[in-house]
Short mmCIF file of C-alpha atoms in Angstrom, two decimals:
data_model
loop_
_atom_site.label_atom_id
_atom_site.label_comp_id
_atom_site.label_asym_id
_atom_site.label_seq_id
_atom_site.Cartn_x
_atom_site.Cartn_y
_atom_site.Cartn_z
CA MET J 20 -11.70 28.18 -15.74
CA GLN J 21 -9.00 29.75 -18.27
CA VAL J 22 -6.09 28.18 -20.41
CA VAL J 23 -2.89 29.47 -18.92
CA GLN J 24 -0.56 30.60 -21.73
CA ALA J 25 3.21 30.20 -21.00
CA PRO J 26 5.84 32.44 -22.49
CA PRO J 27 6.14 31.86 -25.96
CA PHE J 28 8.63 28.95 -26.93
CA SER J 29 8.92 28.04 -23.45
CA SER J 30 12.11 25.58 -23.10
CA THR J 31 10.93 22.03 -22.54
CA PRO J 32 13.09 18.96 -22.94
CA ALA J 33 10.90 17.86 -26.05
CA PHE J 34 11.90 20.78 -28.08
CA ARG J 35 15.92 20.95 -27.91
CA CYS J 36 17.12 21.62 -31.32
CA SER J 37 19.28 23.79 -33.09
CA ILE J 38 16.90 24.59 -36.08
CA SER J 39 16.46 28.35 -36.93
CA GLN J 40 13.30 30.39 -35.91
CA SER J 41 9.97 29.63 -37.89
CA ASN J 42 10.23 32.83 -40.02
CA GLN J 43 13.29 31.84 -41.62
CA ARG J 44 12.71 30.01 -44.98
CA ALA J 45 15.91 27.96 -44.68
CA ALA J 46 17.87 26.68 -41.69
CA HIS J 47 21.47 27.84 -41.27
CA VAL J 48 24.56 26.32 -40.28
CA ALA J 49 27.58 28.15 -39.21
CA GLY J 50 26.15 31.37 -40.81
CA LYS J 51 25.45 29.76 -44.20
CA SER J 52 22.18 28.57 -45.55
CA PHE J 53 21.45 24.96 -45.46
CA SER J 54 21.39 24.96 -49.27
CA GLU J 55 24.72 26.64 -49.32
CA THR J 56 26.19 24.21 -47.00
CA ILE J 57 25.17 21.22 -48.78
CA PHE J 58 26.26 22.76 -52.08
CA ALA J 59 29.84 23.46 -50.63
CA ALA J 60 29.94 20.03 -49.00
CA SER J 61 29.04 18.35 -52.51
CA PHE J 62 31.51 20.20 -54.81
CA SER J 63 34.41 21.35 -52.58
CA SER J 64 36.19 18.12 -52.67
CA PRO J 65 38.66 17.68 -55.66
CA ARG J 66 37.13 14.37 -56.28
CA HIS J 67 33.91 15.88 -57.45
CA PHE J 68 35.78 17.71 -60.37
CA LYS J 69 36.63 16.09 -63.63
CA PRO J 70 39.63 17.46 -65.71
CA ALA J 71 38.86 20.00 -68.34
CA PHE J 72 39.27 17.67 -71.30
CA ILE J 73 36.43 15.37 -70.07
CA SER J 74 33.44 16.12 -72.20
CA TYR J 75 30.15 17.33 -70.33
CA GLY J 76 28.13 14.58 -71.70
CA ASP J 77 24.86 12.76 -70.28
CA SER J 78 26.91 11.10 -67.52
CA LEU J 79 27.97 14.62 -65.99
CA SER J 80 24.53 16.15 -66.55
CA SER J 81 22.92 12.97 -64.85
CA SER J 82 25.38 13.21 -62.01
CA ILE J 83 24.77 17.01 -61.33
CA SER J 84 20.96 16.58 -61.65
CA ALA J 85 20.83 13.57 -59.16
CA LYS J 86 23.14 15.85 -56.61
CA ALA J 87 20.69 18.87 -57.15
CA ALA J 88 17.70 16.57 -56.52
CA SER J 89 19.30 15.16 -53.20
CA SER J 90 20.22 18.68 -52.25
CA GLN J 91 16.53 19.74 -52.93
CA ALA J 92 15.24 16.73 -51.16
CA ALA J 93 17.65 17.56 -48.14
CA VAL J 94 16.40 21.02 -48.11
CA THR J 95 12.77 20.16 -48.33
CA GLU J 96 13.26 17.47 -45.36
CA VAL J 97 14.95 20.26 -42.98
CA ALA J 98 12.04 22.61 -43.95
CA SER J 99 9.50 20.21 -43.02
CA GLN J 100 11.44 19.26 -39.67
CA THR J 101 11.73 23.11 -39.22
CA ALA J 102 7.97 23.56 -39.92
CA GLU J 103 6.80 20.71 -37.53
CA THR J 104 9.26 22.42 -34.78
CA ASP J 105 7.37 25.67 -35.31
CA VAL J 106 3.74 24.01 -34.67
CA LEU J 107 5.27 22.24 -31.55
CA LYS J 108 6.73 25.25 -30.28
CA ALA J 109 3.46 27.37 -30.98
CA LEU J 110 1.34 24.44 -29.23
CA SER J 111 3.65 24.02 -26.22
CA GLN J 112 2.32 27.71 -25.13
CA ILE J 113 -0.90 26.09 -24.15
CA ILE J 114 -0.82 24.66 -20.54
CA ASP J 115 -3.04 22.11 -18.99
CA PRO J 116 -4.65 23.69 -16.03
CA ASP J 117 -5.03 20.55 -14.17
CA PHE J 118 -1.50 19.31 -15.03
CA GLY J 119 0.40 22.33 -15.08
CA THR J 120 2.25 21.13 -18.08
CA ASP J 121 1.87 22.14 -21.93
CA ILE J 122 -0.27 19.91 -24.06
CA VAL J 123 2.84 18.79 -25.94
CA SER J 124 4.64 17.45 -23.17
CA CYS J 125 1.36 15.90 -21.87
CA GLY J 126 1.22 13.91 -25.22
CA PHE J 127 -2.05 15.40 -26.43
CA VAL J 128 -0.81 16.42 -29.83
CA LYS J 129 -1.33 13.39 -32.42
CA ASP J 130 -1.24 13.01 -35.95
CA LEU J 131 0.61 16.18 -36.93
CA ASN J 132 0.73 16.83 -40.48
CA VAL J 133 2.56 19.85 -41.89
CA SER J 134 3.14 21.08 -45.29
CA LYS J 135 5.12 24.33 -45.43
CA GLU J 136 4.96 24.77 -49.05
CA SER J 137 1.15 24.96 -49.08
CA GLY J 138 0.91 26.28 -45.61
CA LYS J 139 -1.51 23.48 -44.42
CA VAL J 140 -1.40 22.23 -40.62
CA SER J 141 -3.59 19.64 -39.44
CA PHE J 142 -3.37 17.35 -36.11
CA ARG J 143 -5.44 15.88 -33.43
CA LEU J 144 -5.80 16.93 -29.78
CA GLU J 145 -6.17 13.51 -27.80
CA LEU J 146 -7.44 14.54 -24.21
CA THR J 147 -7.48 12.40 -21.27
CA THR J 148 -11.34 12.23 -21.19
CA PRO J 149 -14.20 13.47 -23.46
CA ALA J 150 -15.75 15.27 -20.68
CA CYS J 151 -12.76 17.71 -20.27
CA PRO J 152 -14.22 20.97 -19.39
CA VAL J 153 -11.64 23.12 -21.21
CA LYS J 154 -11.87 21.09 -24.50
CA ASP J 155 -13.55 23.95 -26.42
CA MET J 156 -10.78 26.36 -25.02
CA PHE J 157 -7.86 23.93 -26.00
CA GLU J 158 -9.25 23.78 -29.58
CA GLN J 159 -9.71 27.29 -29.97
CA LYS J 160 -6.37 28.22 -28.48
CA ALA J 161 -4.50 25.55 -30.51
CA HIS J 162 -6.18 26.91 -33.62
CA GLU J 163 -5.06 30.60 -32.75
CA VAL J 164 -1.38 29.95 -31.95
CA VAL J 165 -0.92 27.60 -35.01
CA ALA J 166 -2.56 30.12 -37.20
CA ALA J 167 -0.23 32.86 -35.93
CA LEU J 168 2.75 31.25 -37.68
CA PRO J 169 3.57 33.56 -40.59
CA TRP J 170 3.80 30.66 -43.38
CA VAL J 171 0.61 28.97 -41.99
CA GLU J 172 -2.72 29.36 -44.25
CA LYS J 173 -4.88 26.71 -43.04
CA VAL J 174 -5.17 24.90 -39.78
CA GLU J 175 -7.19 21.86 -39.14
CA VAL J 176 -7.70 20.77 -35.54
CA THR J 177 -9.60 17.49 -34.57
CA MET J 178 -10.43 16.75 -30.83
CA SER J 179 -10.39 13.15 -29.39
CA ALA J 180 -10.28 11.49 -26.28
CA GLN J 181 -7.99 8.53 -24.98
CA PRO J 182 -9.62 5.02 -25.04
CA ALA J 183 -11.35 4.03 -21.89
CA ARG J 184 -8.89 1.94 -19.79
CA PRO J 185 -7.92 1.68 -15.83
CA MET J 186 -4.40 2.12 -14.86
CA TYR J 187 -3.99 -1.56 -14.13
CA ALA J 188 -6.44 -3.50 -16.29
CA SER J 189 -4.46 -6.81 -16.11
CA GLN J 190 -5.38 -7.14 -12.42
CA LEU J 191 -9.24 -6.66 -12.94
CA PRO J 192 -12.11 -8.73 -14.00
CA ALA J 193 -12.77 -8.62 -17.76
CA GLY J 194 -15.92 -6.72 -17.18
CA LEU J 195 -14.04 -3.97 -15.49
CA GLN J 196 -10.96 -3.58 -17.75
CA THR J 197 -12.39 -0.94 -20.34
CA ILE J 198 -13.42 1.49 -17.40
CA SER J 199 -11.21 4.55 -16.87
CA ASN J 200 -12.56 5.86 -13.58
CA VAL J 201 -14.59 4.59 -10.79
CA VAL J 202 -16.44 7.14 -8.52
CA ALA J 203 -17.93 6.13 -5.44
CA VAL J 204 -20.88 8.52 -3.92
CA SER J 205 -21.09 7.70 -0.29
CA SER J 206 -22.74 8.91 2.75
CA CYS J 207 -22.39 5.95 5.37
CA LYS J 208 -25.90 7.39 6.41
CA GLY J 209 -29.40 6.90 4.84
CA GLY J 210 -31.76 9.50 3.77
CA VAL J 211 -29.39 12.25 3.04
CA GLY J 212 -29.93 12.10 -0.90
CA LYS J 213 -26.96 10.08 -1.71
CA SER J 214 -28.65 8.11 -4.64
CA THR J 215 -30.20 11.65 -5.92
CA VAL J 216 -26.58 12.99 -6.03
CA ALA J 217 -25.16 9.85 -7.66
CA VAL J 218 -27.74 9.59 -10.47
CA ASN J 219 -27.57 13.36 -11.36
CA LEU J 220 -23.71 13.46 -11.23
CA ALA J 221 -23.86 10.48 -13.83
CA TYR J 222 -26.21 12.31 -16.02
CA THR J 223 -24.13 15.43 -15.76
CA LEU J 224 -20.95 13.68 -16.72
CA ALA J 225 -22.97 12.20 -19.74
CA GLY J 226 -24.16 15.65 -20.62
CA MET J 227 -20.42 16.57 -20.74
CA GLY J 228 -19.70 14.06 -23.35
CA ALA J 229 -18.50 11.19 -21.38
CA ARG J 230 -19.31 7.35 -21.38
CA VAL J 231 -21.35 6.81 -18.21
CA GLY J 232 -22.48 3.97 -16.05
CA ILE J 233 -24.37 3.88 -12.84
CA PHE J 234 -24.13 0.94 -10.37
CA ASP J 235 -26.33 0.61 -7.70
CA ALA J 236 -25.08 -1.14 -4.84
CA ASP J 237 -27.82 -1.22 -2.31
CA VAL J 238 -29.22 -4.60 -2.60
CA TYR J 239 -31.55 -4.08 0.33
CA GLY J 240 -33.00 -0.88 -0.88
CA PRO J 241 -32.17 -0.19 -4.40
CA SER J 242 -33.14 3.41 -5.53
CA LEU J 243 -32.08 3.16 -9.36
CA PRO J 244 -35.35 1.70 -10.66
CA THR J 245 -37.29 4.53 -9.04
CA MET J 246 -35.18 7.49 -10.15
CA VAL J 247 -34.72 6.44 -13.71
CA SER J 248 -37.23 5.06 -16.38
CA PRO J 249 -35.28 2.73 -18.91
CA GLU J 250 -37.36 1.17 -21.61
CA ASN J 251 -36.27 -2.22 -20.51
CA ARG J 252 -36.60 -2.69 -16.81
CA LEU J 253 -34.94 -6.04 -16.62
CA LEU J 254 -31.27 -7.18 -16.91
CA GLU J 255 -30.53 -9.75 -19.64
CA MET J 256 -28.07 -12.33 -19.61
CA ASN J 257 -25.65 -13.45 -22.51
CA PRO J 258 -26.13 -17.26 -22.30
CA GLU J 259 -22.83 -17.91 -24.06
CA LYS J 260 -20.55 -15.54 -22.09
CA ARG J 261 -22.56 -15.94 -18.86
CA THR J 262 -22.33 -12.31 -18.27
CA ILE J 263 -25.02 -9.46 -17.68
CA ILE J 264 -26.13 -6.98 -20.20
CA PRO J 265 -27.08 -3.67 -18.46
CA THR J 266 -29.98 -1.78 -19.41
CA GLU J 267 -29.81 1.78 -20.53
CA TYR J 268 -31.58 5.06 -20.07
CA MET J 269 -30.63 8.28 -22.21
CA SER J 270 -27.29 6.58 -23.07
CA VAL J 271 -26.26 5.71 -19.61
CA LYS J 272 -25.87 2.11 -18.67
CA LEU J 273 -27.65 0.94 -15.49
CA VAL J 274 -27.33 -2.18 -13.29
CA SER J 275 -29.19 -2.64 -10.10
CA PHE J 276 -30.61 -5.39 -7.99
CA GLY J 277 -33.94 -3.75 -8.63
CA PHE J 278 -33.73 -4.49 -12.21
CA ALA J 279 -32.97 -8.14 -11.71
CA GLY J 280 -36.77 -9.05 -11.06
CA GLN J 281 -36.06 -9.68 -7.36
CA GLY J 282 -37.29 -6.26 -6.10
CA ARG J 283 -35.47 -5.75 -2.57
CA ALA J 284 -33.31 -8.50 -0.96
CA ILE J 285 -33.62 -10.56 2.10
CA MET J 286 -30.39 -12.32 2.69
CA ARG J 287 -27.45 -12.29 4.98
CA GLY J 288 -24.52 -10.16 4.62
CA PRO J 289 -22.00 -12.59 2.75
CA MET J 290 -24.54 -13.61 0.07
CA VAL J 291 -25.08 -10.00 -0.40
CA SER J 292 -21.48 -9.40 -0.99
CA GLY J 293 -21.53 -12.24 -3.56
CA VAL J 294 -24.28 -10.91 -5.32
CA ILE J 295 -22.68 -7.39 -5.56
CA ASP J 296 -19.50 -9.03 -6.69
CA GLN J 297 -21.11 -11.01 -9.58
CA LEU J 298 -23.39 -7.93 -10.75
CA LEU J 299 -20.48 -5.64 -10.84
CA THR J 300 -17.89 -8.01 -12.32
CA THR J 301 -19.72 -9.98 -14.85
CA THR J 302 -21.63 -7.05 -16.42
CA GLU J 303 -20.55 -6.25 -19.88
CA TRP J 304 -19.84 -2.41 -19.33
CA GLY J 305 -18.30 -2.10 -22.49
CA GLU J 306 -15.91 1.17 -22.64
CA LEU J 307 -16.82 3.76 -19.80
CA ASP J 308 -15.13 6.98 -18.89
CA TYR J 309 -16.87 6.88 -15.44
CA LEU J 310 -18.51 4.41 -13.45
CA VAL J 311 -20.69 5.90 -10.67
CA ILE J 312 -21.28 3.48 -7.66
CA ASP J 313 -24.30 4.43 -5.51
CA MET J 314 -22.70 2.97 -2.32
CA PRO J 315 -24.97 1.66 0.39
CA PRO J 316 -25.20 2.92 3.93
CA GLY J 317 -22.69 2.03 6.48
CA THR J 318 -18.99 0.97 6.50
CA GLY J 319 -19.42 -3.04 6.72
CA ASP J 320 -18.56 -6.06 4.40
CA ILE J 321 -20.60 -4.65 1.55
CA GLN J 322 -18.66 -1.52 1.45
CA LEU J 323 -15.36 -3.25 2.23
CA THR J 324 -16.10 -5.79 -0.78
CA LEU J 325 -16.67 -2.96 -3.36
CA CYS J 326 -13.42 -1.33 -2.57
CA GLN J 327 -11.53 -4.23 -2.76
CA VAL J 328 -13.34 -5.82 -5.86
CA VAL J 329 -13.11 -2.55 -8.00
CA PRO J 330 -10.08 -0.04 -7.89
CA LEU J 331 -12.07 3.22 -6.80
CA THR J 332 -10.44 6.36 -8.43
CA ALA J 333 -12.14 8.76 -6.01
CA ALA J 334 -14.88 9.18 -3.71
CA VAL J 335 -17.57 11.93 -3.41
CA ILE J 336 -19.10 12.25 0.11
CA VAL J 337 -22.71 13.31 0.83
CA THR J 338 -23.97 14.86 4.03
CA THR J 339 -26.70 17.22 5.34
CA PRO J 340 -26.37 19.93 7.87
CA GLN J 341 -27.42 17.98 11.16
CA LYS J 342 -24.49 17.09 13.61
CA LEU J 343 -25.68 13.33 13.46
CA ALA J 344 -24.92 12.97 9.64
CA PHE J 345 -21.84 14.45 10.17
CA ILE J 346 -20.78 11.53 12.65
CA ASP J 347 -21.68 8.74 10.28
CA VAL J 348 -19.98 10.46 7.41
CA ALA J 349 -16.84 10.94 9.25
CA LYS J 350 -16.70 7.20 9.67
CA GLY J 351 -16.77 6.58 5.84
CA VAL J 352 -14.27 9.35 5.17
CA ARG J 353 -12.09 7.41 7.57
CA MET J 354 -12.83 3.87 5.73
CA PHE J 355 -11.78 5.49 2.40
CA SER J 356 -8.72 6.99 4.01
CA LYS J 357 -7.59 3.59 5.24
CA LEU J 358 -8.26 2.07 1.89
CA LYS J 359 -6.42 4.84 0.17
CA VAL J 360 -9.32 6.18 -1.84
CA PRO J 361 -8.99 10.06 -2.09
CA CYS J 362 -12.14 11.89 -1.27
CA VAL J 363 -12.45 14.53 -3.78
CA ALA J 364 -15.60 16.61 -2.85
CA VAL J 365 -18.26 16.91 0.02
CA VAL J 366 -21.78 17.40 -1.13
CA GLU J 367 -23.98 19.12 1.48
CA ASN J 368 -27.53 18.37 0.54
CA MET J 369 -30.76 20.08 1.71
CA CYS J 370 -28.67 23.11 2.94
CA HIS J 371 -31.35 26.08 2.76
CA PHE J 372 -34.14 27.19 0.93
CA ASP J 373 -35.05 30.64 -0.20
CA ALA J 374 -38.37 32.72 0.71
CA ASP J 375 -39.61 36.21 0.69
CA GLY J 376 -35.96 37.38 -0.53
CA LYS J 377 -34.36 35.64 2.53
CA ARG J 378 -32.22 32.37 2.59
CA TYR J 379 -33.27 30.02 5.58
CA TYR J 380 -31.20 27.17 7.15
CA PRO J 381 -33.83 24.93 8.72
CA PHE J 382 -31.28 22.10 9.58
CA GLY J 383 -28.49 24.31 10.90
CA ARG J 384 -25.16 25.06 9.20
CA GLY J 385 -21.83 23.75 9.33
CA SER J 386 -21.74 19.84 8.78
CA GLY J 387 -20.33 20.12 5.25
CA SER J 388 -17.64 22.58 6.21
CA GLN J 389 -16.65 20.45 9.36
CA VAL J 390 -16.05 17.62 6.90
CA VAL J 391 -13.90 19.67 4.50
CA GLN J 392 -11.89 21.19 7.48
CA GLU J 393 -11.39 18.08 9.60
CA PHE J 394 -10.37 15.88 6.64
CA GLY J 395 -8.86 18.51 4.37
CA ILE J 396 -11.10 17.58 1.40
CA PRO J 397 -10.80 20.33 -0.88
CA HIS J 398 -14.06 20.89 -2.44
CA LEU J 399 -17.64 21.71 -0.92
CA PHE J 400 -20.84 21.89 -2.80
CA GLU J 401 -24.11 23.02 -1.21
CA PHE J 402 -27.52 21.93 -2.57
CA PRO J 403 -30.86 23.76 -1.60
CA ILE J 404 -34.05 22.22 -0.64
CA LYS J 405 -35.93 21.97 -3.93
CA PRO J 406 -39.33 20.37 -4.33
CA THR J 407 -38.43 19.68 -8.06
CA LEU J 408 -35.37 17.70 -7.04
CA SER J 409 -37.22 15.53 -4.79
CA ALA J 410 -40.07 15.04 -7.20
CA SER J 411 -37.51 14.27 -10.11
CA GLY J 412 -36.29 11.58 -7.85
CA ASP J 413 -39.80 10.01 -7.82
CA SER J 414 -40.74 10.67 -11.49
CA GLY J 415 -38.00 8.55 -13.01
CA VAL J 416 -36.38 11.73 -14.84
CA PRO J 417 -33.18 13.16 -12.87
CA GLU J 418 -33.30 16.86 -12.28
CA VAL J 419 -30.21 17.77 -14.65
CA VAL J 420 -32.27 16.10 -17.34
CA ALA J 421 -35.69 17.61 -16.68
CA ASP J 422 -34.16 21.23 -16.02
CA PRO J 423 -30.57 21.30 -17.58
CA GLN J 424 -30.47 25.24 -17.15
CA GLY J 425 -31.79 25.46 -13.64
CA GLU J 426 -29.89 26.30 -10.33
CA VAL J 427 -29.53 22.55 -9.52
CA ALA J 428 -28.24 21.65 -12.82
CA ARG J 429 -25.44 24.37 -12.68
CA THR J 430 -24.49 23.28 -9.30
CA PHE J 431 -24.09 19.81 -10.64
CA GLN J 432 -22.36 21.11 -13.37
CA ASP J 433 -19.58 22.49 -11.07
CA LEU J 434 -19.44 19.09 -9.18
CA GLY J 435 -19.10 17.32 -12.69
CA VAL J 436 -16.17 19.60 -13.57
CA CYS J 437 -14.49 18.92 -10.20
CA VAL J 438 -14.65 15.13 -10.55
CA VAL J 439 -13.47 15.30 -14.01
CA GLN J 440 -10.51 17.34 -13.05
CA GLN J 441 -9.74 15.52 -9.62
CA CYS J 442 -9.89 12.06 -11.33
CA ALA J 443 -7.42 13.33 -14.12
CA LYS J 444 -5.02 14.65 -11.41
CA ILE J 445 -5.15 11.28 -9.50
CA ARG J 446 -4.60 9.21 -12.46
CA GLN J 447 -1.51 11.28 -13.48
CA GLN J 448 0.00 11.32 -10.01
CA VAL J 449 -0.61 7.38 -9.76
CA SER J 450 1.01 6.75 -13.26
CA THR J 451 4.15 8.71 -12.19
CA ALA J 452 4.32 7.99 -8.41
CA VAL J 453 6.91 5.12 -8.89
CA THR J 454 9.29 5.11 -11.79
CA TYR J 455 12.61 3.74 -12.66
CA ASP J 456 15.24 6.16 -13.97
CA LYS J 457 17.69 4.08 -16.07
CA SER J 458 20.20 6.88 -16.34
CA MET J 459 20.56 7.12 -12.34
CA LYS J 460 19.67 3.55 -11.78
CA ALA J 461 17.53 4.38 -9.01
CA ILE J 462 13.74 4.17 -8.46
CA ARG J 463 11.95 7.52 -8.05
CA VAL J 464 9.07 7.70 -5.66
CA LYS J 465 6.56 10.67 -5.40
CA VAL J 466 3.40 9.48 -3.38
CA PRO J 467 0.39 11.03 -4.60
CA THR J 468 -0.56 12.33 -1.10
CA SER J 469 2.81 13.96 -0.56
CA ASP J 470 4.94 16.62 -2.08
CA GLU J 471 8.28 14.84 -1.10
CA GLU J 472 10.19 13.13 -3.94
CA PHE J 473 13.03 10.54 -3.22
CA TYR J 474 15.23 7.83 -4.73
CA LEU J 475 15.70 4.24 -3.66
CA HIS J 476 18.30 1.66 -4.88
CA PRO J 477 16.59 -1.37 -6.68
CA ALA J 478 18.17 -3.98 -4.71
CA THR J 479 17.26 -2.31 -1.36
CA VAL J 480 13.68 -2.42 -2.66
CA ARG J 481 13.94 -6.01 -3.57
CA ARG J 482 15.65 -7.29 -0.50
CA ASN J 483 12.64 -5.36 1.75
CA ASP J 484 9.97 -7.56 0.01
CA ARG J 485 7.45 -8.70 2.81
CA SER J 486 5.50 -11.28 0.94
CA ALA J 487 5.38 -15.03 1.85
CA GLU J 488 8.32 -15.85 -0.43
CA SER J 489 10.73 -13.61 1.41
CA VAL J 490 9.34 -13.89 5.06
CA ASP J 491 7.93 -16.99 6.74
CA GLU J 492 4.32 -15.83 7.69
CA TRP J 493 4.34 -18.01 11.07
CA THR J 494 7.82 -17.44 12.26
CA GLY J 495 8.62 -14.06 10.84
CA GLU J 496 12.12 -15.44 9.83
CA GLN J 497 13.54 -13.67 6.77
CA LYS J 498 13.87 -16.51 4.02
CA LEU J 499 15.34 -14.08 1.47
CA GLN J 500 19.16 -13.44 2.16
CA TYR J 501 20.98 -10.08 1.38
CA THR J 502 23.39 -11.99 -0.62
CA ASP J 503 20.43 -13.57 -2.78
CA ILE J 504 19.99 -10.29 -4.67
CA PRO J 505 22.66 -8.74 -6.90
CA GLU J 506 23.81 -5.36 -6.18
CA ASP J 507 23.23 -4.07 -9.90
CA ILE J 508 19.63 -5.66 -10.06
CA GLU J 509 17.34 -3.68 -12.04
CA PRO J 510 13.30 -3.66 -12.43
CA GLU J 511 11.88 -4.88 -15.83
CA GLU J 512 8.37 -3.21 -15.04
CA ILE J 513 6.80 -0.95 -12.50
CA ARG J 514 2.90 -0.51 -12.66
CA PRO J 515 0.30 0.91 -10.46
CA MET J 516 -1.86 -1.17 -8.31
CA GLY J 517 -4.43 1.04 -7.06
CA ASN J 518 -3.89 4.33 -5.00
CA TYR J 519 -1.72 2.51 -2.48
CA ALA J 520 0.95 0.25 -4.19
CA VAL J 521 2.84 -0.73 -7.40
CA SER J 522 3.76 -3.98 -8.69
CA ILE J 523 7.43 -4.43 -9.61
CA THR J 524 8.70 -7.25 -11.97
CA TRP J 525 12.27 -8.26 -11.54
CA PRO J 526 14.36 -10.20 -14.04
CA ASP J 527 14.01 -13.53 -12.19
CA GLY J 528 10.10 -13.25 -12.76
CA PHE J 529 9.36 -12.51 -9.09
CA SER J 530 6.38 -9.77 -9.11
CA GLN J 531 6.71 -7.78 -5.82
CA ILE J 532 3.75 -5.77 -4.48
CA ALA J 533 5.56 -2.64 -2.85
CA PRO J 534 2.76 -0.51 -0.95
CA TYR J 535 3.78 3.23 -0.72
CA ASP J 536 3.70 3.10 3.06
CA GLN J 537 6.74 0.57 2.89
CA LEU J 538 8.57 2.36 0.18
CA GLN J 539 8.52 5.41 2.49
CA MET J 540 10.27 3.55 5.30
CA ILE J 541 13.13 2.14 3.28
CA GLU J 542 16.58 3.57 3.40
CA ARG J 543 17.00 6.35 0.77
CA LEU J 544 19.72 7.26 -1.57
CA VAL J 545 21.10 10.69 -0.82
CA ASP J 546 22.95 12.81 -3.46
CA VAL J 547 21.90 10.41 -6.18
CA PRO J 548 23.87 11.35 -9.22
CA GLN J 549 27.19 11.31 -6.98
CA LEU J 550 26.35 7.85 -5.69
CA LEU J 551 25.49 6.42 -9.03
CA ASP J 552 28.34 7.77 -11.24
#
């Protein structure tokens, strides 16, 4: 992966200014230097001159000194602003390959401190995740482009990551409000290596610098206690908060029913859903960049409960080459599609093995490719049949930890990079899917799954509310009348609700849930600027 470099001083709205180029020591206004302009403005007016017979005493000297100091301060301030602009223009040459936007427009540049007199520049690059695969490139390139400015003598670049937080924390249980991304690893079929993929993916992300947790959602047959070896193999309770304290192994937080001292559960479906809900939402996860959920097989109550309780950022699908695996996996992909959870990668496990210089495919070929082609999932990763991979699942040490330089670890590294990039893209798309443009007084909609962008009149959106407050649930009668909504109504706040809807708060205090599907069906504004002038 490479950092894309834009043409120097690319024009972006953030840098519209009339200050001169960085290699000029003073800004120029109408052909004169800034200091000349200030001098002329200060002394050209007759009231700034005294008659010749007045002595040039302390008063006049103080006045001239004060004006000179003021002029110098103004020149210094403009020079400082010019220097900051130079630095920001230089940094705007660096393009984030995931967002396709420069790092200044993305808001990555923080704590900029510039001293043109000493030639020192310091700033912090705050990335969306500590596991950013191009963070080293960002740091190197930022240092290079700023150091290239003619007046710069020293550059200090500090790297950091945004605090862990979901897109819609206020609607989540307290235990989930500090988790940035929730990634489901699913197969909908047992025995395909789903738990192996989930655990190794989690430790790959941790190795990339992220704060990670694993939730084993299989109550009937939990795999996590076998695949990892934490020192404390029992979950603890916080008696005051009545919360669960997860156990840890190699800095990754772990929660599984197998760590509850109960072994495997023997209970009915509704009870299992309650147990999973309690384990997931009452755990003190702390700040996590990624929570990896090892989903149980199937597409029933348990899976639906998980998808409804926690807002899944993305899903990774695990399959094997057999046709039967594809049939079951296809059900899972359709389930995620209905729940508006994007599937970002397909892992085809146990694909092949190498012997005598040849590659053999004992289970056939094509299941993973068929999932990719039929459902449009962008990335496919093939894992070989490796005795060490199977053995690591039984030894309590994940393969990527036991052999971090091996073939399997390299493939998991590629999968980890894919997950990080796709989650960042999804968060960016969701955060900007529905916004309000105050200048045009219109709601802008760009659904993540579509390239289409359109505008809606706020009053039209409010009148199309389909909740029980607007429409009688039994008769279907419209309770909200057209005239109840003023034509000039404007939303107070628009915030995402998962990957499928937004919550719109109106001036009367009403909070409207507007699914993307519904917004796409509402009458649209055409030729927006002309209509709203």
